[in-house]
Structures are given as C-alpha cells and as structure tokens.
Amino acid sequence: MKKLFLLMLILGIGCTPKDPQVMHSSNNNPYAKKVDSLLALMTLEEKIGQMNQYNGFWDVTGPSPNEGDAAKKYDNLRKGWVGSMLNVRGVAEVRKVQKIAVEESRLGIPLIFGYDVIHGYKTISPIPLAETASWDLEAIQNSAQVAATEAAAAGINWTFAPMVDVTRDARWGRVMEGAGEDPYLGSLVAKARVKGFQGDDLSATNTIAACAKHFAGYGFSEAGKDYNTVDIGTNTLYNMVFPPFEACVEADVKTFMNSFNQLNGVPATGNLFLQRDILKELWDFQGFVVSDWGSIGEMISHGFASDGSEAARLAVLAGSDMDMESYLYIKHLKDLVDSKAVSESLIDDAVRRILLVKYELGLFEDPYRYCDEVLEATVIDSKAHHETVLDMAKKSIVLLKNDRQMLPLAKDGQKIALIGALAADKDSPLGSWRIAGEANTAVSVLEGLQVYTGNKLTYAKGADVTVGETSFVMESKINTSDTSGFAEAIKAARNADKVVLVLGENGFQTGEGRSRTRLDLPGVQQQLLEAVFNVNPNVILVLNNGRPLAIPWAAEHIPAIVEAWQLGSEAGHAIAQVLYGDYNPSGKLPMSFPRNVGQVPIYYNHQMTGRNTEPVPGLVFWTHYSDEANTPLFPFGHGLSYTTFEYSPITLLDDFASKGSITLQTTVTNIGNYDGKEIVQLYIHDLFGSVARPVKELKGMQLIALPKGVSKTVTFQLTHKELGYYTNEGKWLVEKGAFDFYVGGSSATTNKITYELK
Ligand code: BGC
C-alpha cells in the first residue's frame, strides 16, 4: 500500500448533511431587506406562484402536458401564481405578458423570462463544443456577451446556459452543448460563459442571469441514450462531474437547473444530497434552482414518487426552488404546507432566492427594463456581433491532419471542386438550439469560398445527409441511399486540382433527444468520400458535426482533415479563411475522437488497470480489444497548425516546501513557415494515490502567439490546487510521492519530467 501523507484537508465535504429545514441566509445581499418585506405581504398561494414557471404559448422545448392551455396560464398570471415564463421572446410579447403580471396581479411582482440562449440569440455563434475547441476564454466570454446583449434586447433576462455537464460519450446528442470531456477545461469555459452572460452588473440592459445545468450527472447517461439513468461512483462525481458546477458558483452564477436523470437511483430533481448538501450548504450557493422541463413530474415515471403530491414534496425538500412545466407545485404545495408535510420556511427560502435574482436583474425597479424596442431593432443581428462570432468561429476550427501540406490552398490558378450537401447548406451550421436564429441564414462554405475569386470553383452536391428530424418535431426522412448525384461529383473531382469535401451531420442530428448508436458519416457520405478519393486523392475533408465522429478510413487515406463543427452564422467565411490560410488554425479537440463506436466512452483522463496496456507477447491477458487499438483516432487536446511547434524538455523549480508551489518551464519554438498560435497544455499524473489517479489530468493551459522562427518560454505554477484531488469522502487531498508532469501540444504528449513531492 502506498505511503500516505495527508498534506491538506481543505474541504469538509463529507460532513453530516444539514437539516433541509434550516433556512438559507441571504442577509449579506443588499436586497435582503426588501425581499423580506415583500415576503411578509405575500399569501402562501402567491409565494408558491413564484415557484411556478410556465412555458410560453408557441415554442416548445419539451413534451407538452395537457394542462398547459393558454387560458389557464393567463388566469394564473392575473392571480399572481406565476413567477417565471420560458420561451416568450421579443419585446412586444414579453411586454404583453409582463404587463399582466405587473398591472393585473395583486402585488405586481415582475416575471423573470427564461430562454435557451445556448450559442447566440439571433446572431449564432459556434456550438459550445466547438467554442471550447478554441481554448480561448476571452473569445468565449465575448461570444456569450453577444448572446446576452441580443437576448436582453429581445426582452429575455435569463438564459438556461451554460450546460457544464462533462461528456465522455459521443453517442449522446447533447455533447454539442457542453465543453467536452475535461473538468479543468470545462471549469474555465464555464466561468468564461457565466461572466459573458452576467457581466459585472446584472441589472444592465445587456446582461442576463446565467444557469449552470444540469445538476448533476446528466452527461453520464448510460450508453449515451438521452434521459437514461446515471450510475457513477464518488470518485467520478467529485473529480469529474462537480468541478465545473462549483466553478459556476465561484463565478457567481445566479441560477442552477437540475437534471432529468437518476443519480445512483435517486432522480437529481429529488436529490437532497446534490441540491441541499453540496450546492446550497457546502458551496453556499445563494441563487435558485429551477427543475428541468417536467422533471418534478417525471419522478413518478422514474419509480421514485408515487404521485404528483409526493413528487412536489420530494422536490421541494431536496431544494428544487422552481417547477418548470410540471404544474405540481402550483397544484400541491399549498395542501402540503397546510398538512405540515412541507414547512412554510422551505417555501420562504425558495421564494426569497427567486425574488433576490429578480431584484438583482433590476426588474423591481423597472419591470420593462428589458423591453426597449429601439435597442431590439438596432442591437440584434448587428455587424459588430457578426464580427465577434466570425472571430469565435475561426478560433474554433481544429486542423486534424495536413499531410503533403495540402493546406492552405493556393489563392490563384487552381481548379477547386467543392462537394457535399453540407457545403451549400445555409441551415446546418446554425446547429441545434439556435432559438431566434433564422433558418437558412448562415454563410455556407460555398459562399465563403466564392469570396476568393482567384481559383475556378465548381460545386456538386454528391449526396444528401441523413436527416431523421429537422426541428424539435419529427419530420419525414430524406432518402439518403440516393447515389444519383455521385456521377456529377466524380466528374467535378476528376477535373480539379484539389477537392474540398464537406461532410458530416445535419444541424439537427445532435442536441436534446438526438442520441446515435453509430458515429460514422450518416447516409451514403462515406461511399461518396471513397468514390471521390478514387478519382482524385488530393482531398481536403471538412467536417461539419456536433459530436466526435469515428472516421478511421478518412484518417488513414485523406491527406487533410479540418474539423469545422457547426460554426454558426459566419461558418462559411471562417472555414474559407482557414482553408486559404488567412487564418492559421489553432483549435484543439475538447473530446477524444474514437476509432469506432465500440471504444466509447473513450477519454484521455482514464484510470489505469492492473494489466499492461501494451501487448504481452503470446498472451491475451492484457488490457485491450482484440479487434481495435486502445488509443483514440484523435486524442483530446490534438490540433495542428500550418506551422510546427517544437517543445524543449521541461525544467522544474521546486519551491513547494517554502512557497507551496512548483514551477515548470518549457520553451516552445515556431520552427515552421507561418506565424501561428499554440495551446500549450500541462498534464499531471499522480503516480500512486490512496484513491488511484487518472493517467493524465489537464491542470494548466496557455494560448501563445508565436511568429515564425520565434521561441517563447512558457511557465506554469503548480500549487495544492493542481496537485490534489477529492477523496471518495469528498475531502481535498494532496499526497506526497511521485508525479509525472507533461507539457506539450496534446494529451498524447510524451514530453515529461518526474518529480517527488516531499
Ligand atoms: C432541457 C433543458 C432546457 C429546458 C428548457 C429541457 O428539455 O433539458 O436543458 O433548458 O428543456 O427548454
């Protein structure tokens, strides 16, 4: 057994859970007194009303319960029995509904208007997984700020973002909405997005409240099937799932959303440990928790609550403050309080939290604060916003492979064949969760390439992409076995110097409710790729997709592969600028790309086994598959540039005993022919732990710009924050012993130094 030294026990997560009836104290909030005075005036029904959230009257982002009829909702608005609406947008509509709450209800408490502003409002930025590939926190913050500015101008004051679920399973459709597989990078991105949405002043008319979701474990849905059960141990929970959520609390996120899934048999919505012990007690979260769509009622289907009344009781006891679209709080909470099954102090606590956020948003000062028609007409879809999302889009692109210097393209005298339905698609780049983004408004790759006029460009569709669903509603399937367009594509390829093939997924093949069991190119796209390659091997494959894909044939045969995700309104311009070398790509993968779906979940920060991971001659008893390699096709952190970066060996300065830190240095040199940017990544491996540690853990990153021929020394400092981990009891622990430190350009780097922490 390992020699164990407890250097630091920083947090006492394992302490006895507090009594859920203990009131949350918000005394340090400047609005606390106002909230208390208002609370004193409210009837029990009015208090419960604040905990009730209704969907609007058109957009639906979940199954519609029968009781969702508009007349009843209007009636309850007048009674003051509604605290929030979701899916109401546009100044005229928001004003109309707010007017009823403010002018026709007894106390005139303003509503808070929530919406899924996930990656832009009308000016659409790259999907969050793509943005994360930039590792550029400033750009990500700017992009969230654009989204907030536009949403706020449309009357919205609360976004259900960021989704900070760590995701390891590419089959799960919602990987597009998160920051990928790493909790460290995920935490940094989570903070940047919260800051971008909320700014420094929540009451400003260009900021909105953010919502950390889905608390917790949703990203670990078994087999990548949406809404499926989650069964994970404490090591994963504390070290992988929780960190980005805790980072959001540190960034002062105003709200949390719980999740649909069970966590180890207890639905997250009714999970007292998650919402009370961890979130509200340990992390001292002062905001409020909204349920996910109908998730209070779904506890009945989970086999956890026997009826609506019990579901409401369990949810409120567990700390779910607002009921999104289950209608169970409004139906049962009063009786539950009257019968003493639920203490009124719990209701007061929830309402206090909700009212505080409304005060902070400035809604009590002016309920129509976010209802300015002039702002709405001028700010939304502005040129400046398009420039910001274009910048974000370029930074999100990852160059996966570039043999024979296929890229960048020469600007003159070339015949370029552009092939694939996605190349001319103006809709798919907007991706899932595009809200007010108008269909078919993205710049296509075709349009982007047409800006460059020095080459002769020929376009052929080749084949459609499979489409099972084109919006939230199921629609008829496009016949994707159709190869009738191949001949034209092959002809175009044969006559070209270079072929740009744009393949991947339709914009609605990822997102909520869009899990897949296959990760290959949908439809006949793989056949198209091979047919084109057979007549012209000078192929550049541009991928448009919302999840990691398994493309082993392409990785072996196609000389250049560009991961261009779903990049939003300016997609085509961003892709063209990268293909022509006006922007040198610098993105790095936030999720591992598997060789085939059987490797999933595959992630870089996995645990060791007791067996070798390298072949043992003549024996089968080592950790492996008999038909596939252990490694991913493209690892986490991988991404090339048109130039080449060289890393020097790592040097180390040990000041841990005196200053509590270790300093690592490496010199990075741009030895290629282009100026470029590199994301320098630091990984640690704690070789022996009293809870065994992953083979590598990202603990630092720096984005550096290096002109060609120039070197830069990059310095990282490691403190107890980077060297420790959470034990299975939830205690932070730094242990003495050997560590490997790696610094390089991807998680596969072998540039390492070993160190003994004494
Ligand atoms: C999703 C949430 C979303 C909510 C409201 C749910 O189905 O899981 O992420 O915020 O709907 O649209």
CSV table of N, CA and C in Angstrom, one decimal, residues 435-507:
chain,number,residue,atom,x,y,z
A,435,ILE,N,-32.5,28.9,-31.4
A,435,ILE,CA,-33.5,29.8,-30.9
A,435,ILE,C,-34.0,30.8,-31.9
A,436,ALA,N,-33.6,32.1,-31.8
A,436,ALA,CA,-34.1,33.0,-32.8
A,436,ALA,C,-33.3,33.1,-34.1
A,437,GLY,N,-32.3,32.2,-34.2
A,437,GLY,CA,-31.6,32.1,-35.4
A,437,GLY,C,-32.5,31.7,-36.6
A,438,GLU,N,-32.5,32.5,-37.6
A,438,GLU,CA,-33.5,32.2,-38.7
A,438,GLU,C,-32.9,31.1,-39.6
A,439,ALA,N,-33.8,30.2,-40.0
A,439,ALA,CA,-33.4,29.1,-40.8
A,439,ALA,C,-32.7,29.6,-42.1
A,440,ASN,N,-31.7,28.9,-42.5
A,440,ASN,CA,-31.0,29.2,-43.8
A,440,ASN,C,-30.4,30.6,-43.9
A,441,THR,N,-29.8,31.0,-42.7
A,441,THR,CA,-29.2,32.3,-42.8
A,441,THR,C,-27.7,32.3,-42.5
A,442,ALA,N,-27.1,31.1,-42.3
A,442,ALA,CA,-25.7,31.0,-42.1
A,442,ALA,C,-25.0,31.2,-43.5
A,443,VAL,N,-23.7,31.7,-43.4
A,443,VAL,CA,-22.9,31.7,-44.6
A,443,VAL,C,-22.4,30.3,-44.9
A,444,SER,N,-22.7,29.8,-46.1
A,444,SER,CA,-22.3,28.4,-46.4
A,444,SER,C,-20.9,28.4,-46.8
A,445,VAL,N,-20.3,27.2,-46.8
A,445,VAL,CA,-18.9,27.0,-47.2
A,445,VAL,C,-18.8,27.5,-48.7
A,446,LEU,N,-19.8,27.2,-49.5
A,446,LEU,CA,-19.8,27.6,-50.9
A,446,LEU,C,-19.7,29.1,-51.0
A,447,GLU,N,-20.5,29.8,-50.2
A,447,GLU,CA,-20.5,31.3,-50.2
A,447,GLU,C,-19.1,31.8,-49.7
A,448,GLY,N,-18.6,31.2,-48.7
A,448,GLY,CA,-17.3,31.6,-48.1
A,448,GLY,C,-16.2,31.5,-49.1
A,449,LEU,N,-16.2,30.3,-49.9
A,449,LEU,CA,-15.1,30.1,-50.8
A,449,LEU,C,-15.3,31.1,-52.1
A,450,GLN,N,-16.5,31.4,-52.3
A,450,GLN,CA,-16.8,32.3,-53.5
A,450,GLN,C,-16.2,33.7,-53.3
A,451,VAL,N,-15.9,34.1,-52.1
A,451,VAL,CA,-15.2,35.4,-51.8
A,451,VAL,C,-13.8,35.4,-52.4
A,452,TYR,N,-13.2,34.2,-52.5
A,452,TYR,CA,-11.9,34.1,-53.1
A,452,TYR,C,-12.0,33.8,-54.6
A,453,THR,N,-11.7,34.8,-55.4
A,453,THR,CA,-12.0,34.7,-56.8
A,453,THR,C,-10.9,34.2,-57.7
A,454,GLY,N,-9.7,34.0,-57.1
A,454,GLY,CA,-8.5,33.7,-58.0
A,454,GLY,C,-8.5,32.2,-58.5
A,455,ASN,N,-9.3,31.4,-58.0
A,455,ASN,CA,-9.4,30.0,-58.4
A,455,ASN,C,-10.7,29.7,-59.1
A,456,LYS,N,-10.8,28.6,-59.9
A,456,LYS,CA,-12.0,28.2,-60.5
A,456,LYS,C,-12.7,27.2,-59.6
A,457,LEU,N,-13.9,27.6,-59.1
A,457,LEU,CA,-14.6,26.8,-58.2
A,457,LEU,C,-15.8,26.1,-58.8
A,458,THR,N,-15.9,24.8,-58.7
A,458,THR,CA,-17.1,24.0,-59.2
A,458,THR,C,-17.7,23.3,-58.0
A,459,TYR,N,-19.1,23.4,-58.0
A,459,TYR,CA,-19.8,22.8,-56.9
A,459,TYR,C,-20.6,21.6,-57.4
A,460,ALA,N,-20.6,20.5,-56.6
A,460,ALA,CA,-21.5,19.4,-56.9
A,460,ALA,C,-22.0,18.8,-55.6
A,461,LYS,N,-23.3,18.6,-55.4
A,461,LYS,CA,-23.8,18.1,-54.1
A,461,LYS,C,-23.4,16.7,-53.8
A,462,GLY,N,-23.4,15.8,-54.7
A,462,GLY,CA,-23.0,14.4,-54.4
A,462,GLY,C,-24.1,13.6,-53.8
A,463,ALA,N,-24.4,14.0,-52.5
A,463,ALA,CA,-25.5,13.2,-51.8
A,463,ALA,C,-26.0,14.0,-50.7
A,464,ASP,N,-27.2,13.8,-50.3
A,464,ASP,CA,-27.8,14.4,-49.1
A,464,ASP,C,-27.2,13.8,-47.8
A,465,VAL,N,-27.4,14.5,-46.7
A,465,VAL,CA,-27.0,13.9,-45.4
A,465,VAL,C,-28.3,13.3,-44.8
A,466,THR,N,-28.2,12.2,-44.1
A,466,THR,CA,-29.4,11.7,-43.4
A,466,THR,C,-30.0,12.7,-42.5
A,467,VAL,N,-31.3,12.8,-42.6
A,467,VAL,CA,-32.0,13.7,-41.6
A,467,VAL,C,-33.1,13.0,-41.1
A,468,GLY,N,-33.1,12.7,-39.8
A,468,GLY,CA,-34.2,12.0,-39.1
A,468,GLY,C,-35.2,13.0,-38.6
A,469,GLU,N,-34.7,14.1,-38.1
A,469,GLU,CA,-35.5,15.1,-37.6
A,469,GLU,C,-35.0,16.5,-38.0
A,470,THR,N,-35.8,17.4,-38.3
A,470,THR,CA,-35.3,18.7,-38.7
A,470,THR,C,-35.5,19.8,-37.7
A,471,SER,N,-36.3,19.5,-36.7
A,471,SER,CA,-36.5,20.5,-35.7
A,471,SER,C,-36.8,19.7,-34.4
A,472,PHE,N,-37.5,20.3,-33.4
A,472,PHE,CA,-37.9,19.6,-32.3
A,472,PHE,C,-39.0,18.5,-32.6
A,473,VAL,N,-39.6,18.7,-33.7
A,473,VAL,CA,-40.7,17.8,-34.1
A,473,VAL,C,-40.2,16.9,-35.2
A,474,MET,N,-40.6,15.6,-35.1
A,474,MET,CA,-40.2,14.6,-36.0
A,474,MET,C,-40.7,15.0,-37.4
A,475,GLU,N,-39.9,14.8,-38.4
A,475,GLU,CA,-40.4,15.1,-39.8
A,475,GLU,C,-40.0,13.9,-40.7
A,476,SER,N,-40.5,13.9,-41.9
A,476,SER,CA,-40.3,12.8,-42.8
A,476,SER,C,-38.8,12.7,-43.1
A,477,LYS,N,-38.3,11.5,-43.4
A,477,LYS,CA,-36.9,11.3,-43.6
A,477,LYS,C,-36.6,11.6,-45.1
A,478,ILE,N,-35.4,12.1,-45.3
A,478,ILE,CA,-34.9,12.3,-46.6
A,478,ILE,C,-34.3,11.0,-47.0
A,479,ASN,N,-34.5,10.6,-48.2
A,479,ASN,CA,-33.9,9.3,-48.7
A,479,ASN,C,-32.4,9.5,-48.9
A,480,THR,N,-31.6,8.8,-48.1
A,480,THR,CA,-30.2,9.1,-48.1
A,480,THR,C,-29.5,7.9,-48.8
A,481,SER,N,-30.2,7.0,-49.3
A,481,SER,CA,-29.5,5.9,-50.1
A,481,SER,C,-29.3,6.3,-51.5
A,482,ASP,N,-29.7,7.5,-51.8
A,482,ASP,CA,-29.7,8.0,-53.2
A,482,ASP,C,-28.2,8.4,-53.6
A,483,THR,N,-27.7,7.7,-54.6
A,483,THR,CA,-26.3,8.0,-55.0
A,483,THR,C,-26.4,8.6,-56.4
A,484,SER,N,-27.5,9.1,-56.8
A,484,SER,CA,-27.6,9.6,-58.2
A,484,SER,C,-26.8,10.9,-58.5
A,485,GLY,N,-26.4,11.5,-57.4
A,485,GLY,CA,-25.5,12.7,-57.6
A,485,GLY,C,-24.0,12.4,-57.6
A,486,PHE,N,-23.7,11.1,-57.4
A,486,PHE,CA,-22.3,10.8,-57.4
A,486,PHE,C,-21.5,11.1,-58.7
A,487,ALA,N,-22.2,10.8,-59.9
A,487,ALA,CA,-21.5,11.0,-61.2
A,487,ALA,C,-21.1,12.4,-61.4
A,488,GLU,N,-21.9,13.3,-61.0
A,488,GLU,CA,-21.6,14.8,-61.2
A,488,GLU,C,-20.4,15.1,-60.3
A,489,ALA,N,-20.5,14.6,-59.1
A,489,ALA,CA,-19.4,14.9,-58.1
A,489,ALA,C,-18.1,14.3,-58.6
A,490,ILE,N,-18.1,13.1,-59.1
A,490,ILE,CA,-16.9,12.4,-59.5
A,490,ILE,C,-16.3,13.2,-60.7
A,491,LYS,N,-17.2,13.6,-61.6
A,491,LYS,CA,-16.7,14.4,-62.7
A,491,LYS,C,-16.0,15.7,-62.3
A,492,ALA,N,-16.6,16.4,-61.3
A,492,ALA,CA,-16.0,17.6,-60.8
A,492,ALA,C,-14.7,17.3,-60.2
A,493,ALA,N,-14.6,16.2,-59.4
A,493,ALA,CA,-13.4,15.9,-58.7
A,493,ALA,C,-12.2,15.5,-59.7
A,494,ARG,N,-12.6,14.8,-60.7
A,494,ARG,CA,-11.6,14.4,-61.7
A,494,ARG,C,-11.0,15.5,-62.4
A,495,ASN,N,-11.7,16.6,-62.6
A,495,ASN,CA,-11.2,17.8,-63.4
A,495,ASN,C,-10.6,18.8,-62.5
A,496,ALA,N,-10.4,18.5,-61.2
A,496,ALA,CA,-9.9,19.5,-60.2
A,496,ALA,C,-8.5,19.3,-59.8
A,497,ASP,N,-7.8,20.3,-59.4
A,497,ASP,CA,-6.5,20.2,-58.8
A,497,ASP,C,-6.7,19.7,-57.4
A,498,LYS,N,-7.7,20.3,-56.7
A,498,LYS,CA,-7.9,19.8,-55.3
A,498,LYS,C,-9.4,19.8,-55.1
A,499,VAL,N,-9.8,18.8,-54.2
A,499,VAL,CA,-11.2,18.7,-53.9
A,499,VAL,C,-11.5,19.0,-52.4
A,500,VAL,N,-12.5,19.9,-52.2
A,500,VAL,CA,-12.9,20.1,-50.8
A,500,VAL,C,-14.2,19.4,-50.6
A,501,LEU,N,-14.2,18.4,-49.8
A,501,LEU,CA,-15.4,17.7,-49.5
A,501,LEU,C,-16.0,18.1,-48.1
A,502,VAL,N,-17.2,18.5,-48.1
A,502,VAL,CA,-17.8,18.9,-46.8
A,502,VAL,C,-18.8,17.9,-46.4
A,503,LEU,N,-18.5,17.1,-45.4
A,503,LEU,CA,-19.3,16.0,-44.9
A,503,LEU,C,-19.6,16.1,-43.4
A,504,GLY,N,-20.6,15.3,-43.0
A,504,GLY,CA,-20.8,15.3,-41.5
A,504,GLY,C,-22.3,15.1,-41.2
A,505,GLU,N,-22.7,15.9,-40.2
A,505,GLU,CA,-24.1,15.7,-39.7
A,505,GLU,C,-24.9,17.0,-40.0
A,506,ASN,N,-26.2,16.7,-40.2
A,506,ASN,CA,-27.2,17.8,-40.3
A,506,ASN,C,-27.2,18.5,-39.0
A,507,GLY,N,-27.5,19.8,-39.0
A,507,GLY,CA,-27.5,20.6,-37.8
A,507,GLY,C,-28.5,20.1,-36.7
